[in-house]
JSON list of C-alpha atoms in Angstrom, two decimals:
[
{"chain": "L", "resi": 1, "resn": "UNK", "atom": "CA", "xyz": [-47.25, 11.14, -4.45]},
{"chain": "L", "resi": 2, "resn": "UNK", "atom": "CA", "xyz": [-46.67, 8.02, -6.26]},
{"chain": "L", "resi": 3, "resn": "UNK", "atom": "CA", "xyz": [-43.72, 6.87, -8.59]},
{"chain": "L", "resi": 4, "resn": "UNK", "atom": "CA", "xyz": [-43.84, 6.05, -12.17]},
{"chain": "L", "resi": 5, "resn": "UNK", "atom": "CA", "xyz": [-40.68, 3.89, -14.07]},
{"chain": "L", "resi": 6, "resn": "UNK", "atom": "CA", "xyz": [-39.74, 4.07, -16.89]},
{"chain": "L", "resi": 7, "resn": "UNK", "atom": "CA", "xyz": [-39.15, 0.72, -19.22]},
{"chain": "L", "resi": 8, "resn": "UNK", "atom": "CA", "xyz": [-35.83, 1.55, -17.91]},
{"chain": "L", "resi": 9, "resn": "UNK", "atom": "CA", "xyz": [-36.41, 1.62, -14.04]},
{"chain": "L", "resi": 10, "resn": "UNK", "atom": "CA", "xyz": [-36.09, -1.49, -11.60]},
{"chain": "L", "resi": 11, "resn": "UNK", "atom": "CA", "xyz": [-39.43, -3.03, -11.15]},
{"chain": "L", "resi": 12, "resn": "UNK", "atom": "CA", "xyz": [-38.08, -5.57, -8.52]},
{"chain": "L", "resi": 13, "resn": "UNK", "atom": "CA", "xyz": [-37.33, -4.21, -5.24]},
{"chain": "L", "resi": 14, "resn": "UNK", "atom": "CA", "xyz": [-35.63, -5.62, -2.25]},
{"chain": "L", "resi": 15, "resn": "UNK", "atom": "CA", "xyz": [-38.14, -6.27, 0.48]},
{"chain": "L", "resi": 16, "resn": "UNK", "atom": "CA", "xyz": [-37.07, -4.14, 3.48]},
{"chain": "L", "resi": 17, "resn": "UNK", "atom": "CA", "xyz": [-35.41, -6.11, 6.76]},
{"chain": "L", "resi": 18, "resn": "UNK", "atom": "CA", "xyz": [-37.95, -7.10, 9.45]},
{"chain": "L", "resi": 19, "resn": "UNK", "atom": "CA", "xyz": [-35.94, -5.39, 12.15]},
{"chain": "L", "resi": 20, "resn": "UNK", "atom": "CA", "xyz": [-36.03, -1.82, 10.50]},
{"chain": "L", "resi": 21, "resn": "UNK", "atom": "CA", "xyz": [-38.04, 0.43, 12.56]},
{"chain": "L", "resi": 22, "resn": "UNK", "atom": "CA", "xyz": [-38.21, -2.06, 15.86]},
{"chain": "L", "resi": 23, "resn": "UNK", "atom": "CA", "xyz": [-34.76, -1.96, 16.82]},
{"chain": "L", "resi": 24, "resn": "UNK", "atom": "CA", "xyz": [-33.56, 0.88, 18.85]},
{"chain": "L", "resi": 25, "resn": "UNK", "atom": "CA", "xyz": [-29.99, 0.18, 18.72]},
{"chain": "L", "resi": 26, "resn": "UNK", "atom": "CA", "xyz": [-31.12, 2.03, 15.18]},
{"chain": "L", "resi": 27, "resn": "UNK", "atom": "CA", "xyz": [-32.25, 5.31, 17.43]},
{"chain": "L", "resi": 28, "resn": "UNK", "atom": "CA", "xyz": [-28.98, 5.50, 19.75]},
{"chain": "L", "resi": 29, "resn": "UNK", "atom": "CA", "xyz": [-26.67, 5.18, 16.87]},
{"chain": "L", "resi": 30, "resn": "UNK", "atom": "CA", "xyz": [-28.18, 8.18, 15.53]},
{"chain": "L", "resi": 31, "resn": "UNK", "atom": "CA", "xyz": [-28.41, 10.22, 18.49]},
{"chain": "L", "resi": 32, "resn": "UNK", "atom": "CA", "xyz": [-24.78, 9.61, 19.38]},
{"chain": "L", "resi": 33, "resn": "UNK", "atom": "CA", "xyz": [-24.24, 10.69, 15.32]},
{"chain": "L", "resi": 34, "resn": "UNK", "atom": "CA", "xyz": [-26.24, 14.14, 16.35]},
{"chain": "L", "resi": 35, "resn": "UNK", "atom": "CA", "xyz": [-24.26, 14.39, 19.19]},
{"chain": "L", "resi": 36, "resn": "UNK", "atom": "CA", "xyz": [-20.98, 14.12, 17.46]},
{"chain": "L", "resi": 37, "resn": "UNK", "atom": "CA", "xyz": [-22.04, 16.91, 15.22]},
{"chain": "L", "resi": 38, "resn": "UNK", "atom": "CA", "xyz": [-23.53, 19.33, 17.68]},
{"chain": "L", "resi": 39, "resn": "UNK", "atom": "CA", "xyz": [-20.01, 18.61, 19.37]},
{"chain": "L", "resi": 40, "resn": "UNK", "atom": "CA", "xyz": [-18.20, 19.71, 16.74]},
{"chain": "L", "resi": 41, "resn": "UNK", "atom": "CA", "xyz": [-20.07, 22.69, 15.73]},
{"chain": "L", "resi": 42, "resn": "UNK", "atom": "CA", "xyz": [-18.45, 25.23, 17.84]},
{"chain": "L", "resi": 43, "resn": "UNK", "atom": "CA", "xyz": [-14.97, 24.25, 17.38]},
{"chain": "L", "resi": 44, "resn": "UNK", "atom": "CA", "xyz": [-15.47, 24.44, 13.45]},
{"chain": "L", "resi": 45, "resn": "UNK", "atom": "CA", "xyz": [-16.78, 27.93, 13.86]},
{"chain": "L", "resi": 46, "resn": "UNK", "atom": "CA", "xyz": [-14.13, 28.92, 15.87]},
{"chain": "L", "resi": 47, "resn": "UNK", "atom": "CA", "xyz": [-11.74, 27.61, 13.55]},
{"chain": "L", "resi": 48, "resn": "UNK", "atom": "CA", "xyz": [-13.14, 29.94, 10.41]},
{"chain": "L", "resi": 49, "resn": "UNK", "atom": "CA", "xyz": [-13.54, 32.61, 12.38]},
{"chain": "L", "resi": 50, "resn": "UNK", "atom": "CA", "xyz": [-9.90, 32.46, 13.02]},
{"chain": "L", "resi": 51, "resn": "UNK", "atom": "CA", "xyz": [-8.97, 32.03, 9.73]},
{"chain": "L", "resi": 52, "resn": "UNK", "atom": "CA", "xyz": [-10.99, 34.49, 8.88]},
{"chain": "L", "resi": 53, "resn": "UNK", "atom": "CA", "xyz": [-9.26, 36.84, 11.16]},
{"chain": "L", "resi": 54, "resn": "UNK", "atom": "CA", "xyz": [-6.16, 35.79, 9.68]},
{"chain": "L", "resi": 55, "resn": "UNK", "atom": "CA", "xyz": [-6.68, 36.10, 6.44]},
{"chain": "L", "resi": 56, "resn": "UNK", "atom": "CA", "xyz": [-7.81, 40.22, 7.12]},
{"chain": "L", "resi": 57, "resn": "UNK", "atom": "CA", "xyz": [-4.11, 41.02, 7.92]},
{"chain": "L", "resi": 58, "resn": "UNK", "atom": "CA", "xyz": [-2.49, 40.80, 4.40]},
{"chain": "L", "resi": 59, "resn": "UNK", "atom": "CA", "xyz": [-0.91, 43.59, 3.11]},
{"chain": "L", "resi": 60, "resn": "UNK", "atom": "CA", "xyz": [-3.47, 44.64, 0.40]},
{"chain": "L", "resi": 61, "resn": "UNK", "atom": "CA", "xyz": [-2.11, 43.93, -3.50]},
{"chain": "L", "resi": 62, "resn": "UNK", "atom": "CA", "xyz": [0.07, 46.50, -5.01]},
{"chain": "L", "resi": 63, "resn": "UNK", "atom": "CA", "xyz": [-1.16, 47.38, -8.46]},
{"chain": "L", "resi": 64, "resn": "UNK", "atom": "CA", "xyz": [1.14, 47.27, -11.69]},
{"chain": "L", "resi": 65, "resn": "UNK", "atom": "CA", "xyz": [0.90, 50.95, -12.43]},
{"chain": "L", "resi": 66, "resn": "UNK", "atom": "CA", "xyz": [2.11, 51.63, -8.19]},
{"chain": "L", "resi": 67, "resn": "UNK", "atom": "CA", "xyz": [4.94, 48.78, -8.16]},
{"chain": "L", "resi": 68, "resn": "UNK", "atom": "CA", "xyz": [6.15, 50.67, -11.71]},
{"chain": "L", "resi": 69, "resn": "UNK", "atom": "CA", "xyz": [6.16, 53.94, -9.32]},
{"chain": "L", "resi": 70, "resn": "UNK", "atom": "CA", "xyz": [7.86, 52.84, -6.40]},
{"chain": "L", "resi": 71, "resn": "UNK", "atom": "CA", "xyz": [10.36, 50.61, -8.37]},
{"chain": "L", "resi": 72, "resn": "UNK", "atom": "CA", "xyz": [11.04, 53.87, -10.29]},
{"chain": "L", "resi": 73, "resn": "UNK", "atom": "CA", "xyz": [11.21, 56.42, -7.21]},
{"chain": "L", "resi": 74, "resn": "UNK", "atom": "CA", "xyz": [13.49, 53.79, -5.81]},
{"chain": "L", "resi": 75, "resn": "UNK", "atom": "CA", "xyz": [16.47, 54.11, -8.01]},
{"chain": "L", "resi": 76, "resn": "UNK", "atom": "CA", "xyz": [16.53, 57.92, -8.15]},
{"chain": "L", "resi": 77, "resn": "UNK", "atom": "CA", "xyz": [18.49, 57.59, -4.74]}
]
């Protein structure tokens, strides 16, 4: 696919460093970057599922018409 500009688009590019692509300190870095993530994945998951967990316990919300009710049966003692 190729790219058309506008009269509004940058027609001068930066040429592209000769070490891109032959270096593979480039390679490791990202590997240990994967590695980080695939690290982390678990714990994160644990972690929502928790709070998800946690989150189930809550009394459920009262409506207006029931908190009316209860105030009401509440002072008839």
């Amino acid at each position: 696919m190729a790219w058309d500009h506008g009269s509004l688009g940058v027609r001068d590019f930066a040429e592209e460093p000769a070490s891109l692509g032959d270096d593979d300190s480039i390679a490791a870095l990202l590997d240990a970057a994967e590695d980080i993530v695939n690290a982390a994945g678990p714990d994160i998951l644990m972690e929502l599922e928790a709070e998800k967990n946690k989150k189930g316990r809550r009394r459920p919300r009262i409506s207006k018409k029931a908190r009316a009710k209860k105030r009401k049966k509440g002072k008839k003692r």
